[in-house]
CSV table of C-alpha atoms in Angstrom, one decimal:
chain,number,residue,atom,x,y,z
F,1,MET,CA,106.6,147.0,88.8
F,2,ASN,CA,103.8,147.6,86.3
F,3,THR,CA,101.3,150.2,87.6
F,4,TRP,CA,98.0,151.1,85.8
F,5,ASN,CA,98.1,154.6,87.4
F,6,ASP,CA,100.9,155.6,85.0
F,7,ARG,CA,98.7,154.8,82.0
F,8,PHE,CA,95.6,156.6,82.9
F,9,SER,CA,94.7,159.9,81.2
F,10,GLN,CA,95.4,163.3,82.8
F,11,ARG,CA,91.7,163.9,83.1
F,12,MET,CA,91.4,161.1,85.7
F,13,THR,CA,93.2,163.3,88.2
F,14,ARG,CA,89.9,165.3,88.4
F,15,VAL,CA,87.6,162.3,88.8
F,16,ARG,CA,86.5,161.5,92.4
F,17,ALA,CA,84.3,158.9,93.9
F,18,SER,CA,80.8,160.1,94.8
F,19,GLU,CA,80.4,160.4,98.5
F,20,ILE,CA,76.7,159.8,98.1
F,21,ARG,CA,77.2,156.6,96.2
F,22,GLU,CA,79.4,155.3,99.0
F,23,LEU,CA,77.0,156.4,101.7
F,24,LEU,CA,74.1,154.5,99.9
F,25,LYS,CA,75.8,151.3,101.1
F,26,LEU,CA,74.7,152.3,104.6
F,27,LEU,CA,71.1,151.7,103.6
F,28,ASP,CA,71.8,148.0,103.8
F,29,GLN,CA,72.4,148.4,107.5
F,30,PRO,CA,69.0,148.2,109.2
F,31,ASP,CA,70.0,149.9,112.4
F,32,VAL,CA,71.1,153.1,110.6
F,33,ILE,CA,68.6,156.0,110.1
F,34,SER,CA,69.8,157.4,106.8
F,35,PHE,CA,69.2,161.0,105.7
F,36,ALA,CA,72.0,160.5,103.1
F,37,GLY,CA,70.7,159.5,99.6
F,38,GLY,CA,68.0,161.5,97.9
F,39,ILE,CA,66.1,158.4,97.2
F,40,PRO,CA,62.5,158.3,96.2
F,41,ASP,CA,60.2,156.2,98.4
F,42,PRO,CA,59.6,152.9,96.6
F,43,GLU,CA,56.2,152.7,98.1
F,44,LEU,CA,55.3,155.6,95.8
F,45,PHE,CA,56.5,153.9,92.6
F,46,PRO,CA,53.7,152.8,90.2
F,47,ALA,CA,55.1,149.3,90.5
F,48,GLU,CA,52.0,147.3,89.8
F,49,ARG,CA,51.2,149.2,86.6
F,50,MET,CA,54.8,149.1,85.5
F,51,SER,CA,55.0,145.4,86.0
F,52,ALA,CA,52.0,144.8,83.8
F,53,LEU,CA,53.4,147.2,81.1
F,54,PHE,CA,56.8,145.5,81.0
F,55,ALA,CA,55.2,142.1,80.5
F,56,GLU,CA,52.9,143.5,77.8
F,57,ALA,CA,55.7,145.3,76.0
F,58,ALA,CA,58.0,142.3,76.1
F,59,ALA,CA,55.3,139.9,74.7
F,60,GLU,CA,54.3,142.1,71.8
F,61,THR,CA,54.7,140.7,68.3
F,62,GLY,CA,57.8,141.9,66.5
F,63,GLY,CA,59.9,142.3,69.5
F,64,ARG,CA,60.2,146.1,69.2
F,65,ALA,CA,60.6,146.6,73.0
F,66,LEU,CA,63.6,144.2,73.0
F,67,GLN,CA,65.3,145.6,70.0
F,68,TYR,CA,67.7,148.4,69.3
F,69,SER,CA,66.2,151.9,68.7
F,70,VAL,CA,67.0,155.4,67.5
F,71,THR,CA,69.5,157.4,69.5
F,72,GLU,CA,67.2,160.4,69.8
F,73,GLY,CA,64.6,158.4,71.7
F,74,LEU,CA,61.2,156.9,71.1
F,75,PRO,CA,59.1,159.4,69.0
F,76,GLU,CA,56.0,159.0,71.2
F,77,LEU,CA,58.0,159.7,74.4
F,78,ARG,CA,59.7,162.8,72.9
F,79,GLU,CA,56.4,164.1,71.6
F,80,TRP,CA,54.8,163.8,75.1
F,81,ILE,CA,57.7,165.6,76.7
F,82,ALA,CA,57.6,168.3,74.0
F,83,ALA,CA,53.9,168.9,74.6
F,84,ARG,CA,54.4,169.1,78.3
F,85,MET,CA,57.3,171.6,77.9
F,86,ALA,CA,55.1,173.7,75.5
F,87,ALA,CA,52.3,173.7,78.1
F,88,SER,CA,54.7,175.0,80.7
F,89,GLY,CA,55.6,178.0,78.5
F,90,ALA,CA,58.5,176.6,76.4
F,91,PRO,CA,57.1,175.9,72.9
F,92,CYS,CA,59.1,173.2,71.2
F,93,GLY,CA,58.9,170.1,69.1
F,94,ALA,CA,60.1,166.5,69.3
F,95,ASP,CA,63.2,167.5,67.4
F,96,ASN,CA,64.2,169.7,70.4
F,97,ILE,CA,64.2,166.6,72.7
F,98,LEU,CA,66.9,164.0,73.3
F,99,ILE,CA,66.1,161.0,75.6
F,100,THR,CA,69.1,160.3,77.9
F,101,THR,CA,70.1,157.5,80.2
F,102,GLY,CA,69.1,159.5,83.3
F,103,SER,CA,69.7,163.3,83.5
F,104,GLN,CA,73.2,162.4,84.8
F,105,GLN,CA,74.1,161.4,81.3
F,106,ALA,CA,72.7,164.6,80.0
F,107,LEU,CA,75.2,166.6,82.2
F,108,ASP,CA,78.0,164.4,81.0
F,109,LEU,CA,77.2,164.9,77.3
F,110,ILE,CA,76.7,168.6,77.7
F,111,GLY,CA,80.1,168.9,79.5
F,112,ARG,CA,81.8,167.0,76.7
F,113,LEU,CA,80.0,169.1,74.0
F,114,PHE,CA,80.8,172.6,75.4
F,115,LEU,CA,83.9,172.4,77.7
F,116,ASN,CA,87.6,172.4,76.8
F,117,PRO,CA,90.2,172.1,79.5
F,118,GLY,CA,90.5,175.3,81.4
F,119,ASP,CA,87.1,176.7,80.4
F,120,THR,CA,85.0,178.1,83.3
F,121,VAL,CA,81.6,176.8,84.5
F,122,LEU,CA,79.6,179.1,86.7
F,123,VAL,CA,78.1,177.1,89.6
F,124,GLU,CA,76.3,178.0,92.8
F,125,ARG,CA,77.8,177.5,96.3
F,126,PRO,CA,76.9,174.8,97.1
F,127,THR,CA,75.8,172.9,94.0
F,128,TYR,CA,74.9,169.4,93.0
F,129,MET,CA,78.0,167.2,93.3
F,130,GLY,CA,76.9,164.9,90.5
F,131,ALA,CA,77.2,167.9,88.1
F,132,LEU,CA,80.7,168.5,89.3
F,133,GLY,CA,81.5,164.8,88.8
F,134,ALA,CA,80.1,165.0,85.2
F,135,PHE,CA,82.0,168.2,84.4
F,136,ASN,CA,85.3,167.4,86.1
F,137,ALA,CA,86.4,165.0,83.5
F,138,CYS,CA,86.4,167.9,81.0
F,139,GLU,CA,89.0,169.7,83.3
F,140,PRO,CA,87.1,173.0,83.7
F,141,ALA,CA,87.6,175.8,86.2
F,142,TYR,CA,84.7,177.0,88.4
F,143,ALA,CA,83.4,180.4,89.4
F,144,ASP,CA,80.4,181.8,91.3
F,145,PRO,CA,77.7,183.3,89.0
F,146,GLY,CA,77.2,186.1,91.6
F,147,GLY,CA,80.7,187.4,90.8
F,148,ASP,CA,82.3,188.8,87.6
F,149,PRO,CA,82.6,185.8,85.2
F,150,PRO,CA,86.1,185.3,83.9
F,151,PRO,CA,86.8,185.5,80.1
F,152,GLY,CA,86.8,181.8,79.7
F,153,ALA,CA,83.3,181.2,81.1
F,154,ARG,CA,81.3,178.9,78.8
F,155,LEU,CA,78.4,177.5,80.9
F,156,ALA,CA,76.3,178.5,83.8
F,157,TYR,CA,74.8,175.5,85.7
F,158,VAL,CA,71.9,175.9,88.0
F,159,VAL,CA,69.2,173.9,89.9
F,160,PRO,CA,66.6,176.6,90.1
F,161,ASP,CA,63.8,174.6,91.7
F,162,PHE,CA,64.2,173.0,95.2
F,163,ALA,CA,67.9,172.6,94.6
F,164,ASN,CA,70.1,169.6,95.5
F,165,PRO,CA,71.6,170.1,98.0
F,166,THR,CA,70.0,173.2,99.6
F,167,GLY,CA,66.3,172.8,98.8
F,168,ARG,CA,66.3,176.5,97.8
F,169,SER,CA,64.7,177.9,94.7
F,170,LEU,CA,65.8,180.8,92.5
F,171,SER,CA,63.4,183.7,92.4
F,172,ARG,CA,61.9,184.9,89.1
F,173,ALA,CA,64.1,188.0,89.4
F,174,GLY,CA,67.2,185.8,89.9
F,175,ARG,CA,66.3,183.7,86.8
F,176,GLU,CA,66.0,186.9,84.8
F,177,ARG,CA,69.3,188.2,86.1
F,178,LEU,CA,71.0,184.9,85.1
F,179,LEU,CA,69.5,185.3,81.6
F,180,ASP,CA,70.9,188.8,81.5
F,181,LEU,CA,74.3,187.6,82.5
F,182,ALA,CA,74.2,184.8,79.9
F,183,GLN,CA,73.3,187.2,77.2
F,184,ASP,CA,75.9,189.7,78.1
F,185,ARG,CA,78.7,187.1,78.3
F,186,GLY,CA,77.6,184.7,75.6
F,187,LEU,CA,77.0,181.8,78.1
F,188,ALA,CA,74.8,178.7,77.7
F,189,ILE,CA,72.6,178.0,80.7
F,190,VAL,CA,72.2,174.4,81.9
F,191,GLU,CA,68.9,174.2,83.8
F,192,ASP,CA,68.8,171.1,85.9
F,193,ALA,CA,65.0,170.6,86.6
F,194,ALA,CA,65.2,167.3,88.4
F,195,TYR,CA,63.0,168.4,91.3
F,196,ARG,CA,60.7,170.9,89.5
F,197,ASP,CA,57.6,168.6,89.6
F,198,LEU,CA,57.9,168.0,93.3
F,199,ARG,CA,56.6,171.4,94.5
F,200,PHE,CA,54.6,171.4,97.7
F,201,GLY,CA,52.4,174.5,96.9
F,202,ASP,CA,50.7,175.9,93.9
F,203,ASP,CA,53.1,178.8,93.2
F,204,GLN,CA,56.2,178.3,91.1
F,205,ALA,CA,58.3,180.6,89.0
F,206,PRO,CA,58.5,179.9,85.3
F,207,SER,CA,61.4,177.7,84.2
F,208,ILE,CA,64.5,179.5,82.9
F,209,LEU,CA,63.8,177.8,79.6
F,210,ALA,CA,60.3,179.4,79.5
F,211,LEU,CA,61.6,182.8,80.4
F,212,ASP,CA,64.3,182.4,77.7
F,213,ALA,CA,61.8,181.4,75.1
F,214,ALA,CA,59.6,184.4,76.0
F,215,ARG,CA,62.5,186.7,75.5
F,216,SER,CA,63.9,185.1,72.3
F,217,GLY,CA,60.7,184.0,70.7
F,218,SER,CA,61.2,180.2,71.0
F,219,VAL,CA,63.3,177.4,72.5
F,220,GLU,CA,65.1,177.2,69.2
F,221,ALA,CA,66.4,180.8,69.4
F,222,GLY,CA,67.3,180.6,73.1
F,223,ARG,CA,70.5,179.7,75.0
F,224,THR,CA,69.0,177.4,77.7
F,225,LEU,CA,69.5,173.6,77.9
F,226,TYR,CA,66.8,172.1,80.1
F,227,CYS,CA,67.6,168.7,81.7
F,228,GLY,CA,64.6,166.8,83.0
F,229,THR,CA,64.2,163.3,84.5
F,230,PHE,CA,61.6,160.7,85.4
F,231,SER,CA,63.9,159.3,88.2
F,232,LYS,CA,62.2,161.4,90.9
F,233,THR,CA,58.7,161.0,89.7
F,234,LEU,CA,58.4,157.5,88.3
F,235,SER,CA,61.4,155.4,89.2
F,236,PRO,CA,65.2,155.9,89.1
F,237,GLY,CA,65.6,152.4,87.9
F,238,LEU,CA,64.1,153.4,84.6
F,239,ARG,CA,67.2,155.6,84.0
F,240,LEU,CA,65.4,158.0,81.7
F,241,GLY,CA,66.0,161.7,81.4
F,242,TRP,CA,65.9,164.2,78.7
F,243,VAL,CA,67.4,167.4,77.3
F,244,CYS,CA,65.3,170.1,75.7
F,245,ALA,CA,67.4,172.5,73.6
F,246,PRO,CA,67.8,174.1,70.2
F,247,ARG,CA,68.1,171.5,67.4
F,248,ALA,CA,71.7,172.4,66.7
F,249,VAL,CA,72.6,171.4,70.2
F,250,ILE,CA,70.4,168.2,70.2
F,251,GLU,CA,72.1,167.1,66.9
F,252,ARG,CA,75.6,167.3,68.5
F,253,LEU,CA,74.4,165.6,71.7
F,254,VAL,CA,73.0,162.8,69.6
F,255,LEU,CA,76.4,162.2,68.0
F,256,LEU,CA,78.0,162.0,71.5
F,257,LYS,CA,75.3,159.7,72.8
F,258,GLN,CA,75.8,157.3,69.8
F,259,GLY,CA,79.4,156.9,70.8
F,260,SER,CA,78.4,156.4,74.5
F,261,ASP,CA,75.6,153.9,74.7
F,262,LEU,CA,73.7,154.1,71.3
F,263,HIS,CA,70.4,154.8,72.9
F,264,ALA,CA,68.4,154.6,76.2
F,265,SER,CA,66.7,151.3,77.0
F,266,THR,CA,63.9,150.7,74.4
F,267,ILE,CA,61.6,148.8,76.7
F,268,ASN,CA,62.0,151.3,79.5
F,269,GLN,CA,61.0,154.1,77.1
F,270,ILE,CA,57.9,152.2,75.9
F,271,VAL,CA,56.8,151.5,79.4
F,272,THR,CA,57.4,155.1,80.4
F,273,ALA,CA,55.4,156.4,77.4
F,274,ARG,CA,52.5,154.2,78.3
F,275,LEU,CA,52.6,155.1,82.0
F,276,LEU,CA,52.4,158.8,81.0
F,277,GLU,CA,49.2,158.1,79.1
F,278,GLY,CA,47.5,157.5,82.5
F,279,ASP,CA,46.8,160.2,85.1
F,280,TYR,CA,50.3,161.5,85.6
F,281,GLU,CA,49.1,164.6,87.4
F,282,ALA,CA,47.3,162.6,90.0
F,283,HIS,CA,50.5,160.6,90.5
F,284,LEU,CA,52.5,163.8,91.0
F,285,GLN,CA,49.9,165.0,93.5
F,286,ARG,CA,50.4,161.9,95.6
F,287,LEU,CA,54.2,162.4,95.5
F,288,ARG,CA,53.9,166.0,96.5
F,289,ALA,CA,51.6,165.3,99.4
F,290,ALA,CA,53.9,162.5,100.8
F,291,TYR,CA,57.1,164.6,100.5
F,292,ALA,CA,55.5,167.7,101.8
F,293,ALA,CA,54.5,165.8,105.0
F,294,ARG,CA,58.0,164.5,105.5
F,295,SER,CA,59.5,167.9,104.9
F,296,GLU,CA,57.2,169.4,107.5
F,297,ALA,CA,58.2,166.6,109.9
F,298,MET,CA,61.9,167.4,109.4
F,299,GLN,CA,61.3,171.2,109.9
F,300,GLN,CA,59.5,170.4,113.2
F,301,ALA,CA,62.2,167.9,114.3
F,302,LEU,CA,65.0,170.4,113.6
F,303,SER,CA,63.2,173.1,115.6
F,304,ARG,CA,62.8,170.7,118.5
F,305,HIS,CA,66.2,169.0,118.6
F,306,MET,CA,68.9,171.2,117.1
F,307,PRO,CA,71.1,173.2,119.5
F,308,MET,CA,71.6,177.0,119.3
F,309,GLY,CA,73.9,178.1,116.5
F,310,VAL,CA,72.5,175.6,113.9
F,311,THR,CA,70.4,176.9,111.0
F,312,TRP,CA,68.6,175.2,108.1
F,313,THR,CA,66.7,175.8,104.9
F,314,SER,CA,62.9,175.5,104.6
F,315,PRO,CA,62.3,174.0,101.2
F,316,GLN,CA,59.0,174.4,99.3
F,317,GLY,CA,59.6,171.2,97.3
F,318,GLY,CA,62.1,168.6,96.4
F,319,MET,CA,63.8,166.2,98.8
F,320,PHE,CA,66.5,168.1,100.8
F,321,THR,CA,67.2,170.4,103.7
F,322,TRP,CA,70.6,172.1,104.0
F,323,VAL,CA,72.0,172.6,107.5
F,324,GLU,CA,74.6,175.1,108.5
F,325,LEU,CA,76.7,174.3,111.6
F,326,PRO,CA,78.6,176.7,113.8
F,327,ASP,CA,82.1,177.6,112.5
F,328,GLY,CA,84.8,175.1,113.5
F,329,LEU,CA,82.6,172.0,113.1
F,330,ASP,CA,83.3,169.6,110.2
F,331,GLY,CA,80.5,167.7,108.6
F,332,ALA,CA,82.8,164.8,107.7
F,333,VAL,CA,84.1,164.4,111.2
F,334,LEU,CA,80.5,164.8,112.5
F,335,LEU,CA,79.3,162.0,110.2
F,336,GLU,CA,81.9,159.5,111.7
F,337,ALA,CA,80.7,160.4,115.2
F,338,ALA,CA,77.0,160.2,114.2
F,339,LEU,CA,77.4,156.8,112.8
F,340,ALA,CA,79.5,155.5,115.7
F,341,GLU,CA,77.4,157.1,118.5
F,342,GLU,CA,73.9,157.3,117.2
F,343,ARG,CA,73.7,155.2,114.0
F,344,VAL,CA,72.4,158.1,111.9
F,345,ALA,CA,73.8,159.1,108.5
F,346,PHE,CA,73.7,162.2,106.3
F,347,VAL,CA,75.9,163.8,103.6
F,348,PRO,CA,78.7,166.2,104.7
F,349,GLY,CA,78.5,169.5,103.0
F,350,ALA,CA,82.0,170.0,101.7
F,351,PRO,CA,81.8,167.9,98.5
F,352,PHE,CA,79.0,170.1,97.2
F,353,PHE,CA,81.4,173.0,96.8
F,354,ALA,CA,83.4,173.3,93.6
F,355,THR,CA,86.0,175.5,95.3
F,356,ALA,CA,86.7,176.7,98.9
F,357,PRO,CA,84.4,174.2,100.6
F,358,ARG,CA,82.5,175.1,103.8
F,359,ALA,CA,83.0,172.1,106.0
F,360,ALA,CA,80.6,173.2,108.7
F,361,SER,CA,77.5,172.1,106.7
F,362,LEU,CA,75.5,169.0,105.8
F,363,ARG,CA,72.6,167.8,103.7
F,364,LEU,CA,69.6,166.0,105.0
F,365,SER,CA,67.2,164.1,102.7
F,366,PHE,CA,63.6,163.6,104.0
F,367,SER,CA,62.3,161.6,101.0
F,368,LEU,CA,62.6,158.1,102.4
F,369,PRO,CA,62.0,157.9,106.2
F,370,SER,CA,58.6,158.2,107.8
F,371,PRO,CA,57.8,161.3,109.9
F,372,GLU,CA,58.3,159.2,113.0
F,373,VAL,CA,61.7,158.0,111.9
F,374,ILE,CA,62.6,161.5,110.8
F,375,ASP,CA,62.0,162.8,114.3
F,376,GLU,CA,64.0,160.0,115.9
F,377,GLY,CA,66.9,160.5,113.5
F,378,VAL,CA,67.0,164.3,114.0
F,379,ARG,CA,66.8,163.8,117.7
F,380,ARG,CA,69.9,161.5,117.6
F,381,LEU,CA,71.7,163.9,115.3
F,382,GLY,CA,70.9,166.8,117.5
F,383,ARG,CA,72.6,165.0,120.4
F,384,VAL,CA,75.7,164.5,118.4
F,385,ILE,CA,75.9,168.1,117.4
F,386,ALA,CA,75.0,169.5,120.8
F,387,ALA,CA,77.8,167.5,122.4
F,388,ARG,CA,80.2,169.4,120.2
F,389,VAL,CA,78.6,172.8,120.3
F,390,ALA,CA,78.2,173.0,124.1
F,391,PRO,CA,81.9,173.1,124.9
F,392,ARG,CA,82.4,175.9,122.3
F,393,LEU,CA,79.6,177.9,123.8
F,394,ARG,CA,81.1,177.5,127.3
F,395,ALA,CA,84.5,178.5,126.0
F,396,ALA,CA,83.0,181.6,124.3
F,397,GLY,CA,81.0,182.5,127.4
């Protein structure tokens, strides 16, 4: 019997379905309270302005918006990003910017550029599972940046601001230590800045790229590859991200992107560039206020409804809270029970670990539900967890 599995490449043994993408199907079930996907609130999209800009761009004489474009990305969009990066302490030019089809493509291209089978990527425990999905096809090994990196280490991947999945941020001292490690071991640093603009307060550590540029004299002389995105601030449907890196890296990434999809959507880039000409900072302030209120609602709900032995992070930005369960519980098993008994969903923690997963953990996203729904969902989840913690406490006592 003919089987396709015998014809697939060896690298496909490392490729796994995204548990988050599967869980997003639950959003179509109206009776489920979902803390699963890190999904921006569509009520916060600049939809009316975007609609007008799309119509305007599509109708313009010459059809530029509907035509092929350059792989590097629209010059005006790259220039806007470069100016913003420079204002944040990372002086660079448009030649240091590549527009990608979402920051997920940036991770895929970077993995293909730097990794040979067996090379080691340093990742946090836990880390963003989408990065693991992007790198896995390159057949790397993984190690903890807190340990002694093995000789084959090539990349260090980190989400330093309000990380997915934990919501934690890396301190300035931690960023400096990572740069020291990268310099000592000849590593490139991949800084995933997807949530950097969603801070709740005024204080924020400089980006790793900015610290690297201050040390080395410029972005061009550094070793940091900064991955940004408009998915969390404008709309994920635009599928627009970027890489800011030395020109030698950008040039190679351009070649890989040409073989992948030629270029990001022209009309989406034009609309985004025109959106950014408006009061982008005011838009960011609206997002921050909304997500800060929901984060606070989740913190209060967790304090009210979680049983003894459960701990969680207190993010200062982003979209996520990480929950640690008592030893012996399994987030995947708990999800089945939570859906069946209480119609509440989350992401089990194990898939966020590159090695030695800790099953007694889970990720909650507070970006989409209202504060009232957050409280009800956490109350339901607390009941499910308490029903499994109580017998263990009685047995221990």
